[in-house]
PDB file of C-alpha atoms in Angstrom:
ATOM      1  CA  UNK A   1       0.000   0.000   0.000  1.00 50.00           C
ATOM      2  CA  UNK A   2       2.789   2.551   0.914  1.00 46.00           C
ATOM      3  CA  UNK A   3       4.812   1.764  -2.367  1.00 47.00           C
ATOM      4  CA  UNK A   4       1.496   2.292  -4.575  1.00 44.00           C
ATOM      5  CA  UNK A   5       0.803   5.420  -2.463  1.00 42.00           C
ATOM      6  CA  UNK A   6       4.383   6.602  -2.700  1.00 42.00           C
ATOM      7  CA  UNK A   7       4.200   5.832  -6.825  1.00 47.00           C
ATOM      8  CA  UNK A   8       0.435   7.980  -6.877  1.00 42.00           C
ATOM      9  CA  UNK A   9       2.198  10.935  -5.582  1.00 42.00           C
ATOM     10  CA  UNK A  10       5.876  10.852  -7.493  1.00 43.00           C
ATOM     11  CA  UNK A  11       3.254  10.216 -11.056  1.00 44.00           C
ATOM     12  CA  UNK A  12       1.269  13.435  -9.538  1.00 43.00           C
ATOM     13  CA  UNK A  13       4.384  15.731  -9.189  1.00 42.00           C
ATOM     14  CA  UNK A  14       5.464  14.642 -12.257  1.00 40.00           C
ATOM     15  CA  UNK A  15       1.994  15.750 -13.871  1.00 43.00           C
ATOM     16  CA  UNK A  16       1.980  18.932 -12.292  1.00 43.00           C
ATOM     17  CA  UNK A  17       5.357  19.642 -13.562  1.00 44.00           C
ATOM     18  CA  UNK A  18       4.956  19.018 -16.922  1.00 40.00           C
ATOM     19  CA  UNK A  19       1.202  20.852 -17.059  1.00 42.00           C
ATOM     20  CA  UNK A  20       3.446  23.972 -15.194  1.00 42.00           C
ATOM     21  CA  UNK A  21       6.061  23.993 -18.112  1.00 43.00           C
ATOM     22  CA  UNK A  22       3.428  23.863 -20.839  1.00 37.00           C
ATOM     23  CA  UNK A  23       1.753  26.596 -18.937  1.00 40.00           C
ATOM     24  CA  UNK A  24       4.907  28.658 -18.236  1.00 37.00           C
ATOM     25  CA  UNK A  25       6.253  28.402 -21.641  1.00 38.00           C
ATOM     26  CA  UNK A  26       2.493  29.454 -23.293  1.00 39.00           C
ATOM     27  CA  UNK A  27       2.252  32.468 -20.979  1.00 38.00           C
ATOM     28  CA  UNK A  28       5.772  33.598 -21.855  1.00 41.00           C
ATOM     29  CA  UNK A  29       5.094  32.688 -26.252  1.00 41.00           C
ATOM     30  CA  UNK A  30       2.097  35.342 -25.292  1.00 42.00           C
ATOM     31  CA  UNK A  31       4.048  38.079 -23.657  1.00 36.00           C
ATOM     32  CA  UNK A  32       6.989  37.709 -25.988  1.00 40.00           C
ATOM     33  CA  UNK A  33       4.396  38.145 -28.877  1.00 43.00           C
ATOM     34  CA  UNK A  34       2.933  40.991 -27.566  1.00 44.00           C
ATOM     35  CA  UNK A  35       6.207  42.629 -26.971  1.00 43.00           C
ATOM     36  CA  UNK A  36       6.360  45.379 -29.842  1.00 48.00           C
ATOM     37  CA  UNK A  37       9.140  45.635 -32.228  1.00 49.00           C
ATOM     38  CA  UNK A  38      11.882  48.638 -31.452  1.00 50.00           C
ATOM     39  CA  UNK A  39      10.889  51.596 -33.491  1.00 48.00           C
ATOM     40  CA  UNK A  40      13.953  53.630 -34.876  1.00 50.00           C
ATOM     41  CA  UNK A  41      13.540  56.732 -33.412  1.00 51.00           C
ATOM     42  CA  UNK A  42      13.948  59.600 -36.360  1.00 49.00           C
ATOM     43  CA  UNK A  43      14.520  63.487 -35.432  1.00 52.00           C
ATOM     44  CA  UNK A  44      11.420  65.422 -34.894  1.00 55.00           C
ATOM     45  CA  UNK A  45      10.816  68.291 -38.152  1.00 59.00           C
ATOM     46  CA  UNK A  46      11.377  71.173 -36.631  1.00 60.00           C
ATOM     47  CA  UNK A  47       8.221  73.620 -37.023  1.00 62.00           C
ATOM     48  CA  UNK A  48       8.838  77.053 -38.480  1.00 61.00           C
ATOM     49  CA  UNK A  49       6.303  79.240 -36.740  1.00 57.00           C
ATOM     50  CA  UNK A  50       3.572  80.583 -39.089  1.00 61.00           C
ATOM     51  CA  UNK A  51       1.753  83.590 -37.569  1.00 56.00           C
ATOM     52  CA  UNK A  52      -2.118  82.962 -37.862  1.00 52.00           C
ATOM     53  CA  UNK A  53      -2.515  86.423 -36.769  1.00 56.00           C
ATOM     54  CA  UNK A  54      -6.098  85.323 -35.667  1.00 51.00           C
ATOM     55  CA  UNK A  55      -8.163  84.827 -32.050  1.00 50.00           C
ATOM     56  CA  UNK A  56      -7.555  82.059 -29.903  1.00 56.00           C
ATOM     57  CA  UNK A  57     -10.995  80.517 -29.929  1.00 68.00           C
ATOM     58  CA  UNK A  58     -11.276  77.352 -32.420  1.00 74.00           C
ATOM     59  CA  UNK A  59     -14.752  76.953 -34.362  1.00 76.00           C
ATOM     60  CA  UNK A  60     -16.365  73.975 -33.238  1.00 78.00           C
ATOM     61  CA  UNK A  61     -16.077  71.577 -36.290  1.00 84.00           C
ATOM     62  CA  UNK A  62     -18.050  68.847 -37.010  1.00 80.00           C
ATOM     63  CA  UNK A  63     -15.971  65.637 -37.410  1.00 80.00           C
ATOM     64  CA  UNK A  64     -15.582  64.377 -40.884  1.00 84.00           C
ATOM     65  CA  UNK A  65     -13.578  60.851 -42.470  1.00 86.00           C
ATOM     66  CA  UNK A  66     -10.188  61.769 -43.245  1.00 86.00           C
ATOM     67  CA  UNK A  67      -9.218  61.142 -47.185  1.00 87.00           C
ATOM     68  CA  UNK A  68      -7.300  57.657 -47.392  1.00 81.00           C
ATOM     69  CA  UNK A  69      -3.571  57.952 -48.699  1.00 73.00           C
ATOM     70  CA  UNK A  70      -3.298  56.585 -52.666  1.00 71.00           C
ATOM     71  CA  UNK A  71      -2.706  52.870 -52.787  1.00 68.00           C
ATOM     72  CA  UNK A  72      -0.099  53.833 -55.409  1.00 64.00           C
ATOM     73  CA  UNK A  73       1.557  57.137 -54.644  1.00 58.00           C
ATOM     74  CA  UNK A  74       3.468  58.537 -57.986  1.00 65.00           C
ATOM     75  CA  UNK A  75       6.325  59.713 -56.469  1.00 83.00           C
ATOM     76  CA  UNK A  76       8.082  59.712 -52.895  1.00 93.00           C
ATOM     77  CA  UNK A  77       6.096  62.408 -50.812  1.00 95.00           C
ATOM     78  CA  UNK A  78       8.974  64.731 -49.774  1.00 97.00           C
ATOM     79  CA  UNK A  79       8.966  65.914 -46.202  1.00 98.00           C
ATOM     80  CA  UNK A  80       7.192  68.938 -44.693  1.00 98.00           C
ATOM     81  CA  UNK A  81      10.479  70.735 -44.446  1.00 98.00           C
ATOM     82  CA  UNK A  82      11.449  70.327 -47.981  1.00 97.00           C
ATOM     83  CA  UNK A  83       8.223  70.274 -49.630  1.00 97.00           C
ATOM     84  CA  UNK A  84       8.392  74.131 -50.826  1.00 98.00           C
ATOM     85  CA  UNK A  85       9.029  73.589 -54.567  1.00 97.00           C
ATOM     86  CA  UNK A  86       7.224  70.301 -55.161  1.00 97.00           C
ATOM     87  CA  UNK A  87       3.858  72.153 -53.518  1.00 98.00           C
ATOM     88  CA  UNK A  88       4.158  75.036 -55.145  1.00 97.00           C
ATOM     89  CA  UNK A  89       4.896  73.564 -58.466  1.00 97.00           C
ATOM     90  CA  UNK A  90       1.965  71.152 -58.342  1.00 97.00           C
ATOM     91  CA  UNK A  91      -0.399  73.779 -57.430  1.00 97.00           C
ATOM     92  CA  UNK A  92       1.207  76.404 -60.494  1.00 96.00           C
ATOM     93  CA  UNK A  93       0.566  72.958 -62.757  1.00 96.00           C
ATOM     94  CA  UNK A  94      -3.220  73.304 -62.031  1.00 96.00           C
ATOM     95  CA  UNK A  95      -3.169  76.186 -64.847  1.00 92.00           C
ATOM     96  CA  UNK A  96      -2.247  75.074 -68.132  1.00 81.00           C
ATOM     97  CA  UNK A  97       0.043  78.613 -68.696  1.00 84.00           C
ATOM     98  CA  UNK A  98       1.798  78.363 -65.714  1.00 88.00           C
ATOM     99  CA  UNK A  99      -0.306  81.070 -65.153  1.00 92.00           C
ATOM    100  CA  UNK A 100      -0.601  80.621 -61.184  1.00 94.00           C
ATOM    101  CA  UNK A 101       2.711  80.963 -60.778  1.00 94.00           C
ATOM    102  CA  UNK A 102       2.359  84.863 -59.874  1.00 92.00           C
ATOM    103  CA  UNK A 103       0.294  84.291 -57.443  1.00 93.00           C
ATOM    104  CA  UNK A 104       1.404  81.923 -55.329  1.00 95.00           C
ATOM    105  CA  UNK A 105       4.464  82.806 -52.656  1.00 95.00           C
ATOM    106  CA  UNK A 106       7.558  80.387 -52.557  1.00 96.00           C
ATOM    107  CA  UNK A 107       8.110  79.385 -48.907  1.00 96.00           C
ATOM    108  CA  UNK A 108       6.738  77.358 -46.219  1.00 97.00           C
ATOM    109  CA  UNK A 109       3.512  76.676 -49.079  1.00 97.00           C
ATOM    110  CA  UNK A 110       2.181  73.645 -47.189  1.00 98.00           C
ATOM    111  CA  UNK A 111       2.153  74.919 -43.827  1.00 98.00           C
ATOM    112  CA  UNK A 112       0.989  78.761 -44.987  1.00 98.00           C
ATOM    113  CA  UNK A 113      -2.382  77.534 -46.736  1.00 97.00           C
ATOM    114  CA  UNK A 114      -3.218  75.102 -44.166  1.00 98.00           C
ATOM    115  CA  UNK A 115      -3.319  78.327 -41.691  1.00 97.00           C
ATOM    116  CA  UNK A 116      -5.234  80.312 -43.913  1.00 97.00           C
ATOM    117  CA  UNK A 117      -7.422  77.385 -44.453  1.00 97.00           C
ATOM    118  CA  UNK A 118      -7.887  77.351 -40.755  1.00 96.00           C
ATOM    119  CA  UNK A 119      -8.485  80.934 -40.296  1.00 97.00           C
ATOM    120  CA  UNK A 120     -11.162  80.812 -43.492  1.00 97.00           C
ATOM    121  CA  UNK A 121     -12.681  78.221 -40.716  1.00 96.00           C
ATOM    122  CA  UNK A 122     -13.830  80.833 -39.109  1.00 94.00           C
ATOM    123  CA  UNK A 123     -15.015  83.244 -41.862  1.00 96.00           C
ATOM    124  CA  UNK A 124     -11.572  85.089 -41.434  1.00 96.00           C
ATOM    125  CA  UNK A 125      -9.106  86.119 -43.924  1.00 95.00           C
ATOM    126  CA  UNK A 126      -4.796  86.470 -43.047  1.00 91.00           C
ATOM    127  CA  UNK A 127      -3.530  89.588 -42.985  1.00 86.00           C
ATOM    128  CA  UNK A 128      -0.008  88.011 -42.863  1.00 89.00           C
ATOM    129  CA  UNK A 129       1.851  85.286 -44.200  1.00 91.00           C
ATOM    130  CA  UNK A 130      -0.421  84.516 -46.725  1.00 93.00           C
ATOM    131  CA  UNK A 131       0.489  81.576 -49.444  1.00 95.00           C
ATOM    132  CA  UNK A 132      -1.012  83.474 -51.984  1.00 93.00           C
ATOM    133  CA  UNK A 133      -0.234  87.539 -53.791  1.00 91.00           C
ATOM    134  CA  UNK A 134      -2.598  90.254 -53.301  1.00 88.00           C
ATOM    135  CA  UNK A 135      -4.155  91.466 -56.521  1.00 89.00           C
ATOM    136  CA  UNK A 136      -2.392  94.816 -57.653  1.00 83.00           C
ATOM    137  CA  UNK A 137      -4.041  98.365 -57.451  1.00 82.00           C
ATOM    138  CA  UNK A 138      -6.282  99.877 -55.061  1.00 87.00           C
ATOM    139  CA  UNK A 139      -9.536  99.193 -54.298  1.00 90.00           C
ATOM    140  CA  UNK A 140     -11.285 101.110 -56.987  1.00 93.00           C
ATOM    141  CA  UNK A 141     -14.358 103.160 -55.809  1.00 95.00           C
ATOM    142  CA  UNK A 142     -16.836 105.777 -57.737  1.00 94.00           C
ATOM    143  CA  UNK A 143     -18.183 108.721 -55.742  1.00 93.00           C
ATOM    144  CA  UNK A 144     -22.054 108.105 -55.094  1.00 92.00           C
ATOM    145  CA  UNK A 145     -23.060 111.184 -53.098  1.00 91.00           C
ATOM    146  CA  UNK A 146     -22.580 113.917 -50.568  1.00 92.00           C
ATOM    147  CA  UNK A 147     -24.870 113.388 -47.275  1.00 89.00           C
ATOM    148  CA  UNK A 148     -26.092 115.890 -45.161  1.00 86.00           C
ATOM    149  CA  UNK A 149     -23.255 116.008 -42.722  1.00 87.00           C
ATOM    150  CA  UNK A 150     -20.617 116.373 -45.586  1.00 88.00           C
ATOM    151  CA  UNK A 151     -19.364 112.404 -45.346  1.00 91.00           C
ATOM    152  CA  UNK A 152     -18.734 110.986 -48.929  1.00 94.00           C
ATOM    153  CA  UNK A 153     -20.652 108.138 -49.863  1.00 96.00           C
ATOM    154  CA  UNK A 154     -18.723 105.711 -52.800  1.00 96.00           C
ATOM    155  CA  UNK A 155     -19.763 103.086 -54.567  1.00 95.00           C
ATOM    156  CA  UNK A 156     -17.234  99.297 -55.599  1.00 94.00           C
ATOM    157  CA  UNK A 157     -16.899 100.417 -59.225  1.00 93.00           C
ATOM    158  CA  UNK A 158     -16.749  98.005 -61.956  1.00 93.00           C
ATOM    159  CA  UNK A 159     -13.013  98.042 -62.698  1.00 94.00           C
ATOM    160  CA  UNK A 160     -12.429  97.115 -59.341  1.00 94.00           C
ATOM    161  CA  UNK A 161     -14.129  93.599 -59.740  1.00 95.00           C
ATOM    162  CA  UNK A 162     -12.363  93.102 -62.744  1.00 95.00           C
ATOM    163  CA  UNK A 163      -9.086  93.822 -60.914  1.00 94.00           C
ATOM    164  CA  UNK A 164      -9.596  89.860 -59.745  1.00 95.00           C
ATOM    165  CA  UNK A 165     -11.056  88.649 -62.875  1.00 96.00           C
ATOM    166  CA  UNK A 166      -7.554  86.514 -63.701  1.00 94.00           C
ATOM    167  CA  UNK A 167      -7.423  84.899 -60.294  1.00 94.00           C
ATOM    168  CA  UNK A 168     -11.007  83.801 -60.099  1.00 96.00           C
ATOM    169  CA  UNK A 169     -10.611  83.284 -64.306  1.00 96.00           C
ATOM    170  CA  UNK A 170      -7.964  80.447 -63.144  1.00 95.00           C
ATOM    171  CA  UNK A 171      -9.273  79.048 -60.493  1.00 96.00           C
ATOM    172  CA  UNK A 172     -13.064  78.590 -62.446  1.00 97.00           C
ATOM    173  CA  UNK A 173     -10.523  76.420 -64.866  1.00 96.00           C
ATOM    174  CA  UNK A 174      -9.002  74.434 -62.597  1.00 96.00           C
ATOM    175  CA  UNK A 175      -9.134  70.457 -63.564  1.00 96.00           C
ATOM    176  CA  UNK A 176     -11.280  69.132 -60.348  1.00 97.00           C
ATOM    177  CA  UNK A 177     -10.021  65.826 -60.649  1.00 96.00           C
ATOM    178  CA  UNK A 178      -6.933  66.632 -60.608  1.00 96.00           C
ATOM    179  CA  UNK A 179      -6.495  69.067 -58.272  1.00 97.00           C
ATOM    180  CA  UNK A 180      -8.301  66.251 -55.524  1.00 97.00           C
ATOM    181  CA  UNK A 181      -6.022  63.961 -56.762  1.00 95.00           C
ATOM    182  CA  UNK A 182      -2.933  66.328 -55.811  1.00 96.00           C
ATOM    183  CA  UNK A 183      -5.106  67.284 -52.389  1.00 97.00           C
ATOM    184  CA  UNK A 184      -5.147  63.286 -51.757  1.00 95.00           C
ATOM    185  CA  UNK A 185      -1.283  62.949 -52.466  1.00 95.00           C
ATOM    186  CA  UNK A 186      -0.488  66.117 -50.188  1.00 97.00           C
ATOM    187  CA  UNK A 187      -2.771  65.086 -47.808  1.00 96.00           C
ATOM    188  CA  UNK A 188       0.004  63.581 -45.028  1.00 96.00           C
ATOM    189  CA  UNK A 189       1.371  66.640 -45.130  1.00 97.00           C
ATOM    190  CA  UNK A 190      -1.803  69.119 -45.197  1.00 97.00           C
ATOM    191  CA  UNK A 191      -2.422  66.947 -42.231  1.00 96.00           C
ATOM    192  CA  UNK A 192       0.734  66.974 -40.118  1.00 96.00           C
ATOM    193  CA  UNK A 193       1.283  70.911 -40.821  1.00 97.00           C
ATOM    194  CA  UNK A 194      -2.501  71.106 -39.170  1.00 96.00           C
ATOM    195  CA  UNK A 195      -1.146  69.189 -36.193  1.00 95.00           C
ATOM    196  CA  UNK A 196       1.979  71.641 -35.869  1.00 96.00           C
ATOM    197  CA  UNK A 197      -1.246  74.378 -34.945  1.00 95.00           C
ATOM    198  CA  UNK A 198      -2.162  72.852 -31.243  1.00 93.00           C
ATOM    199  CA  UNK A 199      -5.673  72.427 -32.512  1.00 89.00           C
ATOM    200  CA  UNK A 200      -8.056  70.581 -30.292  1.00 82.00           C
ATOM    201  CA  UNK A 201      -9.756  69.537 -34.474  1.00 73.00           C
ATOM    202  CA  UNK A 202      -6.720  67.677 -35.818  1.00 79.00           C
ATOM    203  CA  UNK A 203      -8.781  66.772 -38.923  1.00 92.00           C
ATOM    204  CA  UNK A 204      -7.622  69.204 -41.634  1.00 96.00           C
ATOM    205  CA  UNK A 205      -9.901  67.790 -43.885  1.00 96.00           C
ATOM    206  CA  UNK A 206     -13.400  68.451 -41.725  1.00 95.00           C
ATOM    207  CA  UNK A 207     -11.521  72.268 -41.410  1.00 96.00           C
ATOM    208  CA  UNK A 208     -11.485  72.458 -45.305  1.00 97.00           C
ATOM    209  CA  UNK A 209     -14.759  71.372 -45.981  1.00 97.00           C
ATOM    210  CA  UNK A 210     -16.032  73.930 -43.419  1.00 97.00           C
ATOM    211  CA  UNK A 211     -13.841  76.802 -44.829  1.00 98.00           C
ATOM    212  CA  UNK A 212     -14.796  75.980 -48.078  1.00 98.00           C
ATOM    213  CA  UNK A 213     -19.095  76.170 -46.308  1.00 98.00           C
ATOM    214  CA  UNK A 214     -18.083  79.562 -45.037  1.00 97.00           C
ATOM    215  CA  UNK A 215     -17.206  81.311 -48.613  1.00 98.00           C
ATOM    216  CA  UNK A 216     -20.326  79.940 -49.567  1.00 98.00           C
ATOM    217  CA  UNK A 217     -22.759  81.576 -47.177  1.00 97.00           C
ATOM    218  CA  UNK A 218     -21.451  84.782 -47.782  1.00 97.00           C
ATOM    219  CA  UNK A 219     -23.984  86.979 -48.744  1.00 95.00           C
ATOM    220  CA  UNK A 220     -24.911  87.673 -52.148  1.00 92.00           C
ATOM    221  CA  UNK A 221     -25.549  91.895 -52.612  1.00 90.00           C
ATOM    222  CA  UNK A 222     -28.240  93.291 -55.116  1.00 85.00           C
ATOM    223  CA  UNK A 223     -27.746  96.534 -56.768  1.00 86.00           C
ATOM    224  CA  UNK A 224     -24.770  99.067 -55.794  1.00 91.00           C
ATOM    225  CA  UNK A 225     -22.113  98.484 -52.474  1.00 94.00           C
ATOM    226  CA  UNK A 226     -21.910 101.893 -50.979  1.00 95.00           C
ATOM    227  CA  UNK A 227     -18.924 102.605 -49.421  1.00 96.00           C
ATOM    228  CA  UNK A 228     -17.567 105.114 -46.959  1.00 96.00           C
ATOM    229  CA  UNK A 229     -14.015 106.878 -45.670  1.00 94.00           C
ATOM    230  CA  UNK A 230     -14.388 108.085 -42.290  1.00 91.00           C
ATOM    231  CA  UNK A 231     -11.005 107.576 -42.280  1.00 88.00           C
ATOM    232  CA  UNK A 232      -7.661 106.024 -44.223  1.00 89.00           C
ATOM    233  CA  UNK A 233      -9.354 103.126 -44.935  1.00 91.00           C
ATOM    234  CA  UNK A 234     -13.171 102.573 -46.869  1.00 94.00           C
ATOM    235  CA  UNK A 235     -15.982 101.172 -45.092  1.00 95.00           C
ATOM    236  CA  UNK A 236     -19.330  99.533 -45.847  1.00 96.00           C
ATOM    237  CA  UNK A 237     -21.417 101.834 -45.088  1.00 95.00           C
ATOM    238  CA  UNK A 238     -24.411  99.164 -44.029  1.00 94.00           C
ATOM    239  CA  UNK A 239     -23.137  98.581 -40.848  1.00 94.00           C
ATOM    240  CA  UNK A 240     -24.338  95.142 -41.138  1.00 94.00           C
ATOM    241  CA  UNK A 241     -22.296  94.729 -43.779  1.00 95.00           C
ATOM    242  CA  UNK A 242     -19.012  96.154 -42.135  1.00 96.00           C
ATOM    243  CA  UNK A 243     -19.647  93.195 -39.144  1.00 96.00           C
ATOM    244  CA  UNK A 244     -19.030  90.542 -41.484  1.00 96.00           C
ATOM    245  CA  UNK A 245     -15.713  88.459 -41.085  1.00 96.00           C
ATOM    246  CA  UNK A 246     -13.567  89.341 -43.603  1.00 96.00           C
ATOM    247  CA  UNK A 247     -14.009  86.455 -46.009  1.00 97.00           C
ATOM    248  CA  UNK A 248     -17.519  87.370 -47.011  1.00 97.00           C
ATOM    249  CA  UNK A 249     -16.319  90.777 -47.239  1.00 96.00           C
ATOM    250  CA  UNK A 250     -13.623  89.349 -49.656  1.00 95.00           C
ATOM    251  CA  UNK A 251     -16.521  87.958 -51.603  1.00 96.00           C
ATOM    252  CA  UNK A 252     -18.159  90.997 -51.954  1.00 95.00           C
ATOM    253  CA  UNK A 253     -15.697  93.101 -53.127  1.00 94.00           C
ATOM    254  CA  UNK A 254     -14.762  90.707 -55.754  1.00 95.00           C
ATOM    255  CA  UNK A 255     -18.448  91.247 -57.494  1.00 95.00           C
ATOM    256  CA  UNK A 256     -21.499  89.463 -58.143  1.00 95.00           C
ATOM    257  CA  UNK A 257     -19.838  87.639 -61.544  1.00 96.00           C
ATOM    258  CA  UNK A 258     -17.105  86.540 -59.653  1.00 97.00           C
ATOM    259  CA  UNK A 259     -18.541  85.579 -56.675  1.00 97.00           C
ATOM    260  CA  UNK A 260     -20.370  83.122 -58.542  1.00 97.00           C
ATOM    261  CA  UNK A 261     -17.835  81.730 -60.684  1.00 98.00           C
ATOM    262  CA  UNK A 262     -15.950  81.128 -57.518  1.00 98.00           C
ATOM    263  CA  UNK A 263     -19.068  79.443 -55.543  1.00 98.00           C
ATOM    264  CA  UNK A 264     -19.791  77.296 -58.658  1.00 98.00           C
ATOM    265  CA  UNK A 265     -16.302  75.792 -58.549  1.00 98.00           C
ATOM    266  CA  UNK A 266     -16.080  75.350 -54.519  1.00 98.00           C
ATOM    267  CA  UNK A 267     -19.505  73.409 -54.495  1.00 98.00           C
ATOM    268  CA  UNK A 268     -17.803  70.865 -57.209  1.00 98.00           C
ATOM    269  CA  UNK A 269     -14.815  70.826 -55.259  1.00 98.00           C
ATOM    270  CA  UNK A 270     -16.411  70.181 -52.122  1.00 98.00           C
ATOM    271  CA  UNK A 271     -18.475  67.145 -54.054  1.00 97.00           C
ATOM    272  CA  UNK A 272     -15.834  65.702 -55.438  1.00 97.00           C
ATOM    273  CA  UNK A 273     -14.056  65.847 -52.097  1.00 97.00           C
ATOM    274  CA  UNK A 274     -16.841  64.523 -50.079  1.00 95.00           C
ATOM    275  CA  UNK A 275     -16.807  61.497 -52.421  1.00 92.00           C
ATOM    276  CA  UNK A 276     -12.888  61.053 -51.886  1.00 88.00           C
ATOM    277  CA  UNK A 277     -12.283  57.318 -50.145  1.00 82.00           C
ATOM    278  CA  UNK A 278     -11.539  57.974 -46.259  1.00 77.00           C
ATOM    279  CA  UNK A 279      -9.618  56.131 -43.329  1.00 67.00           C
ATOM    280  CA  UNK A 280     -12.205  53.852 -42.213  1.00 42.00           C
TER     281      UNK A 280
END
């Protein structure tokens, strides 16, 4: 009895051993496998500071499918840093002249249109650091009237909507396909130069789609935009007018005709982006 007792119990140990090894070596497969790989670590871009010139507070923007990157990208995306003259010459090839290519500045292109794209979030315009020329000249004004109390009351004459008849000329002609697919190549970047802003909306996408929403609800004016000069610079002189943010403003003072052209192209651009494949 004591030897068959003494074999029960060596034949137990021996049990519990082995089901302890299989155990111990399955837990420890499982860790190991769960262990990431070592990621080189790579030097951080440094971030060259792009003024927004703008209010703290963010717009609260509704959250929107980022585009998917192209299964097949044509060419090596260069880096933020060194993406200056492949950005600017992709967005000069948009016009088949070259055309473009006055009005659109050399340096830090990526990273200066996604600010202004964020400002346009808001229905503002930048007064600095801008990725694009102004149009030359003055704003060109007619004189309407003399009220009452002496003020000067001017009217937007015609030749100063055609002073942005080429830019608005070139952008009605821009190809829509491929200007999304240049948008979907660029997009990494468009993306990380958004993240460089401290934005609590890190989807640059959702931001362009709702800049693109606030130059189409600005107003459109019938009949004559009277103007005053109480002082250097003109006025609206509707006040309700003159408490616009600047971007409808913009759109006013580039004239009915224009205005439209340039609404009729930014609802097939914002189509053709809403119908882009996103990150699921």
């Amino acid at each position: 009895m004591g030897g068959t007792i003494k074999e029960w119990l060596i034949a137990l140990l021996v049990t519990a051993a082995v089901a302890f090894g299989i155990y111990w070596f399955a837990v420890r497969e499982d860790i190991k496998q769960d262990v990431p790989e070592p990621v080189p670590e790579t030097a951080p871009e440094t971030q060259p500071k792009v003024d927004l010139d703008e209010p703290e507070d963010e717009p609260v923007i509704p959250p929107t499918p980022e585009p998917a990157e192209p299964e097949d990208p044509p060419r090596q995306l260069p880096t933020l840093n060194d993406s200056d003259e492949e950005a600017r010459k992709d967005i000069i090839s948009l016009s088949a002249d070259g055309a473009l290519a006055k009005w659109i500045v050399p340096d830090e292109v990526v990273r200066k249109w996604v600010a202004a794209v964020n400002t346009a979030t808001k229905g503002d315009l930048m007064h600095k650091n801008r990725p694009f020329n102004n149009v030359d000249g003055k704003l060109a004004v007619k004189e309407l009237e003399i009220k009452d109390d002496g003020q000067k009351v001017y009217v937007l004459s015609q030749e100063n909507y055609q002073r942005y008849d080429q830019p608005v000329r070139l952008f009605a002609m821009v190809d829509t396909d491929t200007a999304v697919n240049l948008y979907q190549f660029w997009y990494p970047r468009l993306k990380q130069a958004y993240g460089e802003l401290g934005l609590k909306n890190k989807n640059f996408h959702a931001a362009l789609l709702a800049a693109i929403d606030q130059a189409l609800a600005a107003p459109e004016i019938e009949g004559p935009i009277k103007l005053v000069r109480p002082t250097v610079y003109y006025k609206f002189e509707d006040e309700q007018l003159e408490k616009m943010p600047g971007l409808h403003k913009l759109m006013i003072r580039i004239g009915p005709d224009n205005a439209a052209r340039v609404k009729e192209k930014l609802r097939e651009l914002k189509s053709a982006l809403q119908s882009m494949p996103s990150e699921q």
